[in-house]
PDB file of C-alpha atoms in Angstrom:
ATOM      1  CA  MET A   1      77.605 133.792  49.626  1.00 51.00           C
ATOM      2  CA  PRO A   2      76.080 130.757  51.277  1.00 51.00           C
ATOM      3  CA  GLU A   3      75.014 131.023  54.866  1.00 50.00           C
ATOM      4  CA  GLU A   4      76.788 128.827  57.465  1.00 48.00           C
ATOM      5  CA  LYS A   5      74.324 127.125  59.837  1.00 48.00           C
ATOM      6  CA  THR A   6      76.723 126.984  62.742  1.00 48.00           C
ATOM      7  CA  SER A   7      76.733 123.768  64.697  1.00 53.00           C
ATOM      8  CA  PRO A   8      76.853 124.053  68.521  1.00 45.00           C
ATOM      9  CA  ASN A   9      80.601 123.301  68.282  1.00 80.00           C
ATOM     10  CA  PHE A  10      81.223 126.331  66.084  1.00 89.00           C
ATOM     11  CA  ASP A  11      78.981 128.572  68.199  1.00 90.00           C
ATOM     12  CA  ASP A  12      80.833 127.414  71.316  1.00 91.00           C
ATOM     13  CA  PHE A  13      84.188 128.203  69.673  1.00 92.00           C
ATOM     14  CA  LEU A  14      83.089 131.649  68.465  1.00 93.00           C
ATOM     15  CA  ILE A  15      81.877 132.529  71.988  1.00 93.00           C
ATOM     16  CA  HIS A  16      85.024 131.234  73.645  1.00 94.00           C
ATOM     17  CA  PHE A  17      87.185 132.955  71.041  1.00 93.00           C
ATOM     18  CA  GLY A  18      85.478 136.318  71.665  1.00 91.00           C
ATOM     19  CA  LYS A  19      85.533 135.951  75.422  1.00 93.00           C
ATOM     20  CA  THR A  20      89.252 135.099  75.447  1.00 94.00           C
ATOM     21  CA  LEU A  21      90.193 138.011  73.208  1.00 91.00           C
ATOM     22  CA  GLY A  22      88.422 140.289  75.753  1.00 90.00           C
ATOM     23  CA  ARG A  23      90.050 138.762  78.810  1.00 93.00           C
ATOM     24  CA  VAL A  24      93.664 138.794  77.468  1.00 91.00           C
ATOM     25  CA  ASN A  25      93.273 142.567  77.193  1.00 86.00           C
ATOM     26  CA  LEU A  26      92.119 142.926  80.729  1.00 90.00           C
ATOM     27  CA  TYR A  27      94.302 140.407  82.632  1.00 92.00           C
ATOM     28  CA  SER A  28      97.696 138.836  82.455  1.00 92.00           C
ATOM     29  CA  MET A  29      98.181 135.622  80.607  1.00 93.00           C
ATOM     30  CA  ALA A  30      98.671 133.904  83.980  1.00 94.00           C
ATOM     31  CA  HIS A  31      95.330 135.072  85.357  1.00 96.00           C
ATOM     32  CA  PRO A  32      92.943 132.218  86.114  1.00 97.00           C
ATOM     33  CA  LEU A  33      90.144 133.680  84.012  1.00 96.00           C
ATOM     34  CA  VAL A  34      92.482 133.976  81.011  1.00 96.00           C
ATOM     35  CA  ARG A  35      93.771 130.368  81.478  1.00 96.00           C
ATOM     36  CA  GLU A  36      90.149 129.193  81.769  1.00 97.00           C
ATOM     37  CA  SER A  37      89.216 131.037  78.593  1.00 96.00           C
ATOM     38  CA  ILE A  38      92.176 129.702  76.657  1.00 97.00           C
ATOM     39  CA  GLN A  39      91.303 126.191  77.754  1.00 97.00           C
ATOM     40  CA  GLY A  40      87.669 126.724  76.691  1.00 96.00           C
ATOM     41  CA  SER A  41      88.833 128.008  73.285  1.00 95.00           C
ATOM     42  CA  PHE A  42      91.165 125.071  72.880  1.00 97.00           C
ATOM     43  CA  ASP A  43      88.492 122.504  73.897  1.00 96.00           C
ATOM     44  CA  SER A  44      85.912 123.987  71.545  1.00 95.00           C
ATOM     45  CA  ILE A  45      88.257 124.358  68.504  1.00 96.00           C
ATOM     46  CA  THR A  46      89.454 120.733  69.113  1.00 95.00           C
ATOM     47  CA  ALA A  47      85.807 119.601  69.006  1.00 94.00           C
ATOM     48  CA  CYS A  48      85.308 121.521  65.702  1.00 92.00           C
ATOM     49  CA  LEU A  49      88.448 120.054  64.218  1.00 94.00           C
ATOM     50  CA  LYS A  50      87.186 116.487  64.820  1.00 91.00           C
ATOM     51  CA  GLU A  51      84.775 117.153  61.942  1.00 84.00           C
ATOM     52  CA  ARG A  52      87.312 118.818  59.538  1.00 92.00           C
ATOM     53  CA  GLU A  53      90.946 119.483  58.901  1.00 95.00           C
ATOM     54  CA  GLU A  54      90.780 123.257  59.272  1.00 95.00           C
ATOM     55  CA  VAL A  55      88.520 126.017  60.562  1.00 95.00           C
ATOM     56  CA  VAL A  56      88.788 129.480  59.028  1.00 95.00           C
ATOM     57  CA  ILE A  57      87.318 132.625  60.539  1.00 94.00           C
ATOM     58  CA  ALA A  58      87.333 135.678  58.311  1.00 93.00           C
ATOM     59  CA  ALA A  59      85.823 139.141  58.112  1.00 91.00           C
ATOM     60  CA  SER A  60      84.774 140.706  54.842  1.00 89.00           C
ATOM     61  CA  GLU A  61      82.610 143.683  54.087  1.00 88.00           C
ATOM     62  CA  GLY A  62      81.393 143.849  57.697  1.00 89.00           C
ATOM     63  CA  LYS A  63      80.384 140.207  57.764  1.00 91.00           C
ATOM     64  CA  LEU A  64      81.861 137.352  59.845  1.00 92.00           C
ATOM     65  CA  LEU A  65      82.634 134.261  57.813  1.00 93.00           C
ATOM     66  CA  LEU A  66      83.171 130.762  59.065  1.00 92.00           C
ATOM     67  CA  ASN A  67      84.707 128.363  56.543  1.00 92.00           C
ATOM     68  CA  GLY A  68      83.668 130.738  53.732  1.00 90.00           C
ATOM     69  CA  ALA A  69      80.035 131.038  54.754  1.00 89.00           C
ATOM     70  CA  ILE A  70      78.324 134.000  56.464  1.00 91.00           C
ATOM     71  CA  VAL A  71      77.561 133.530  60.157  1.00 90.00           C
ATOM     72  CA  ASN A  72      74.186 134.881  61.137  1.00 85.00           C
ATOM     73  CA  ALA A  73      73.985 133.543  64.752  1.00 81.00           C
ATOM     74  CA  LEU A  74      75.479 135.313  67.780  1.00 85.00           C
ATOM     75  CA  PRO A  75      75.233 138.967  66.655  1.00 88.00           C
ATOM     76  CA  THR A  76      77.078 140.338  69.696  1.00 87.00           C
ATOM     77  CA  VAL A  77      80.027 137.932  69.214  1.00 88.00           C
ATOM     78  CA  GLN A  78      80.048 138.743  65.475  1.00 88.00           C
ATOM     79  CA  GLN A  79      80.397 142.436  66.158  1.00 89.00           C
ATOM     80  CA  VAL A  80      83.305 141.949  68.599  1.00 88.00           C
ATOM     81  CA  LEU A  81      85.099 139.594  66.171  1.00 90.00           C
ATOM     82  CA  ILE A  82      84.559 141.881  63.141  1.00 90.00           C
ATOM     83  CA  GLN A  83      85.934 144.790  65.124  1.00 88.00           C
ATOM     84  CA  PHE A  84      88.939 142.559  66.147  1.00 86.00           C
ATOM     85  CA  PHE A  85      89.667 141.691  62.464  1.00 87.00           C
ATOM     86  CA  GLU A  86      89.451 145.354  61.424  1.00 87.00           C
ATOM     87  CA  LYS A  87      91.554 146.682  64.282  1.00 84.00           C
ATOM     88  CA  ASN A  88      94.329 144.174  63.636  1.00 82.00           C
ATOM     89  CA  GLN A  89      94.094 144.465  59.803  1.00 83.00           C
ATOM     90  CA  LEU A  90      93.385 140.738  59.422  1.00 86.00           C
ATOM     91  CA  TYR A  91      91.552 138.966  56.752  1.00 88.00           C
ATOM     92  CA  SER A  92      91.356 135.540  58.350  1.00 91.00           C
ATOM     93  CA  LEU A  93      92.599 133.164  60.989  1.00 93.00           C
ATOM     94  CA  SER A  94      93.080 129.455  60.271  1.00 95.00           C
ATOM     95  CA  PHE A  95      93.057 126.811  62.977  1.00 96.00           C
ATOM     96  CA  LYS A  96      94.282 123.404  61.769  1.00 97.00           C
ATOM     97  CA  LYS A  97      93.845 119.930  63.172  1.00 95.00           C
ATOM     98  CA  GLY A  98      96.671 119.230  65.618  1.00 96.00           C
ATOM     99  CA  ALA A  99      96.630 122.676  67.248  1.00 96.00           C
ATOM    100  CA  THR A 100      97.823 122.362  70.839  1.00 97.00           C
ATOM    101  CA  LEU A 101      96.977 124.273  74.036  1.00 97.00           C
ATOM    102  CA  GLU A 102     100.429 125.815  73.952  1.00 97.00           C
ATOM    103  CA  GLU A 103      99.821 127.083  70.435  1.00 97.00           C
ATOM    104  CA  MET A 104      96.560 128.607  71.511  1.00 96.00           C
ATOM    105  CA  SER A 105      98.295 130.328  74.423  1.00 95.00           C
ATOM    106  CA  SER A 106     100.948 131.700  72.123  1.00 93.00           C
ATOM    107  CA  PHE A 107      98.290 132.859  69.664  1.00 92.00           C
ATOM    108  CA  TYR A 108      96.426 134.811  72.358  1.00 92.00           C
ATOM    109  CA  LYS A 109      99.667 136.444  73.484  1.00 89.00           C
ATOM    110  CA  LEU A 110      99.572 138.352  70.212  1.00 84.00           C
ATOM    111  CA  PHE A 111      96.511 140.270  71.252  1.00 81.00           C
ATOM    112  CA  THR A 112      97.337 141.197  74.794  1.00 79.00           C
ATOM    113  CA  SER A 113      97.527 144.893  75.312  1.00 57.00           C
ATOM    114  CA  LYS A 114     101.146 144.366  76.445  1.00 62.00           C
ATOM    115  CA  LYS A 115     102.366 143.300  73.045  1.00 57.00           C
ATOM    116  CA  GLU A 116     102.842 146.822  71.632  1.00 60.00           C
ATOM    117  CA  ASP A 117     105.817 145.745  69.501  1.00 61.00           C
ATOM    118  CA  LEU A 118     103.448 143.585  67.389  1.00 62.00           C
ATOM    119  CA  LYS A 119     101.633 146.083  65.246  1.00 66.00           C
ATOM    120  CA  SER A 120     100.970 144.413  61.919  1.00 71.00           C
ATOM    121  CA  PRO A 121      99.970 141.049  60.487  1.00 70.00           C
ATOM    122  CA  ASP A 122     103.580 140.581  59.351  1.00 77.00           C
ATOM    123  CA  HIS A 123     104.744 140.944  62.957  1.00 81.00           C
ATOM    124  CA  PHE A 124     102.005 138.529  64.045  1.00 83.00           C
ATOM    125  CA  ALA A 125     103.217 135.890  61.584  1.00 83.00           C
ATOM    126  CA  LYS A 126     106.893 136.292  62.750  1.00 86.00           C
ATOM    127  CA  PHE A 127     105.885 136.119  66.347  1.00 87.00           C
ATOM    128  CA  LEU A 128     103.874 132.888  65.787  1.00 90.00           C
ATOM    129  CA  GLU A 129     106.795 131.420  63.899  1.00 90.00           C
ATOM    130  CA  SER A 130     109.163 132.325  66.750  1.00 91.00           C
ATOM    131  CA  GLU A 131     106.777 130.617  69.186  1.00 92.00           C
ATOM    132  CA  LYS A 132     106.724 127.507  66.958  1.00 94.00           C
ATOM    133  CA  VAL A 133     103.019 127.779  66.270  1.00 95.00           C
ATOM    134  CA  ARG A 134     102.362 125.633  63.173  1.00 95.00           C
ATOM    135  CA  ASN A 135      98.676 124.974  63.311  1.00 96.00           C
ATOM    136  CA  ILE A 136      97.306 128.511  63.612  1.00 94.00           C
ATOM    137  CA  THR A 137      97.905 131.073  60.936  1.00 92.00           C
ATOM    138  CA  VAL A 138      97.125 134.769  60.628  1.00 88.00           C
ATOM    139  CA  ASN A 139      96.269 135.974  57.162  1.00 85.00           C
ATOM    140  CA  SER A 140      96.163 139.601  56.031  1.00 76.00           C
ATOM    141  CA  ALA A 141      94.794 141.096  52.852  1.00 63.00           C
ATOM    142  CA  PHE A 142      95.051 144.604  51.616  1.00 53.00           C
ATOM    143  CA  PHE A 143      92.791 145.818  48.873  1.00 50.00           C
ATOM    144  CA  SER A 144      93.267 148.732  46.564  1.00 48.00           C
ATOM    145  CA  ARG A 145      90.553 150.356  44.485  1.00 51.00           C
ATOM    146  CA  VAL A 146      91.106 150.225  40.719  1.00 57.00           C
ATOM    147  CA  THR A 147      89.723 153.328  39.086  1.00 55.00           C
ATOM    148  CA  GLU A 148      89.749 154.995  35.640  1.00 54.00           C
ATOM    149  CA  LYS A 149      91.603 157.901  37.230  1.00 52.00           C
ATOM    150  CA  ALA A 150      94.722 157.343  39.324  1.00 46.00           C
ATOM    151  CA  GLN A 151      93.762 160.321  41.506  1.00 47.00           C
ATOM    152  CA  ASP A 152      91.857 158.203  44.123  1.00 49.00           C
ATOM    153  CA  ALA A 153      93.905 157.702  47.246  1.00 47.00           C
ATOM    154  CA  GLY A 154      95.575 154.340  47.264  1.00 48.00           C
ATOM    155  CA  GLY A 155      94.102 153.377  43.911  1.00 50.00           C
ATOM    156  CA  ILE A 156      95.768 152.597  40.587  1.00 48.00           C
ATOM    157  CA  SER A 157      94.351 153.389  37.163  1.00 47.00           C
ATOM    158  CA  ALA A 158      92.611 150.709  35.152  1.00 49.00           C
ATOM    159  CA  ARG A 159      95.283 151.182  32.510  1.00 46.00           C
ATOM    160  CA  ASP A 160      98.043 150.563  35.055  1.00 47.00           C
ATOM    161  CA  ALA A 161      96.241 147.484  36.353  1.00 45.00           C
ATOM    162  CA  GLU A 162      95.819 146.153  32.814  1.00 46.00           C
ATOM    163  CA  MET A 163      99.553 146.709  32.155  1.00 40.00           C
ATOM    164  CA  ALA A 164     100.501 144.933  35.431  1.00 40.00           C
ATOM    165  CA  GLU A 165      98.286 142.031  34.455  1.00 41.00           C
ATOM    166  CA  GLN A 166     100.025 141.734  31.045  1.00 38.00           C
ATOM    167  CA  VAL A 167     103.434 141.754  32.719  1.00 35.00           C
ATOM    168  CA  ASP A 168     102.358 138.945  35.004  1.00 36.00           C
ATOM    169  CA  HIS A 169     101.442 136.657  32.085  1.00 36.00           C
TER     170      HIS A 169
END
C-alpha cells in the first residue's frame, strides 16, 4: 500500500476528529468543549475538501488509512482512531464536499455514550438517514475466512466459496 504523506489539513482534521470523538463521550452535545471540537472538525474537513471531492478514513489490519494510503504520522491519534473503528465495527467513513456543520453534529451524535440504541453500522446508517445527513457515510465490512475445512468458526469451505462464485456468474 502506498504511504500517504498527510498535508497539514489532513493532520489537523485527524487531530480534531480524534479529539471530538473523545469529548462527545465525556460531555453533552451542548457542552462548549464539544461544540468547539465539532466546529474544529468541520473547519478542518472543509479545508481538506477544497482539494478533493471526498475524504475517506478507514482502518484495515491495524493500520489507519486516509484516501487509501497508510497514515504514518500522529501515532497517538492513529491508535485512538483504529480503536474507534474496531469498537464500532466500521471499515471506513466518507466525508464528501458539501458537508455541513449540522451534518457533522449529527454524525458525532452517533458516538455519544448516550446513544445506546445505536449498536451496529446498520443502525448508524439509518440514524444518519433520519437526520438527513447526505455528505457523511459510515461503511462497514465483515470478513469471513475461507478455509479448506468448514470447521473454522465463521468460515466457509473453499468448495462452498467456489460454488457460490459459480452461482453469482
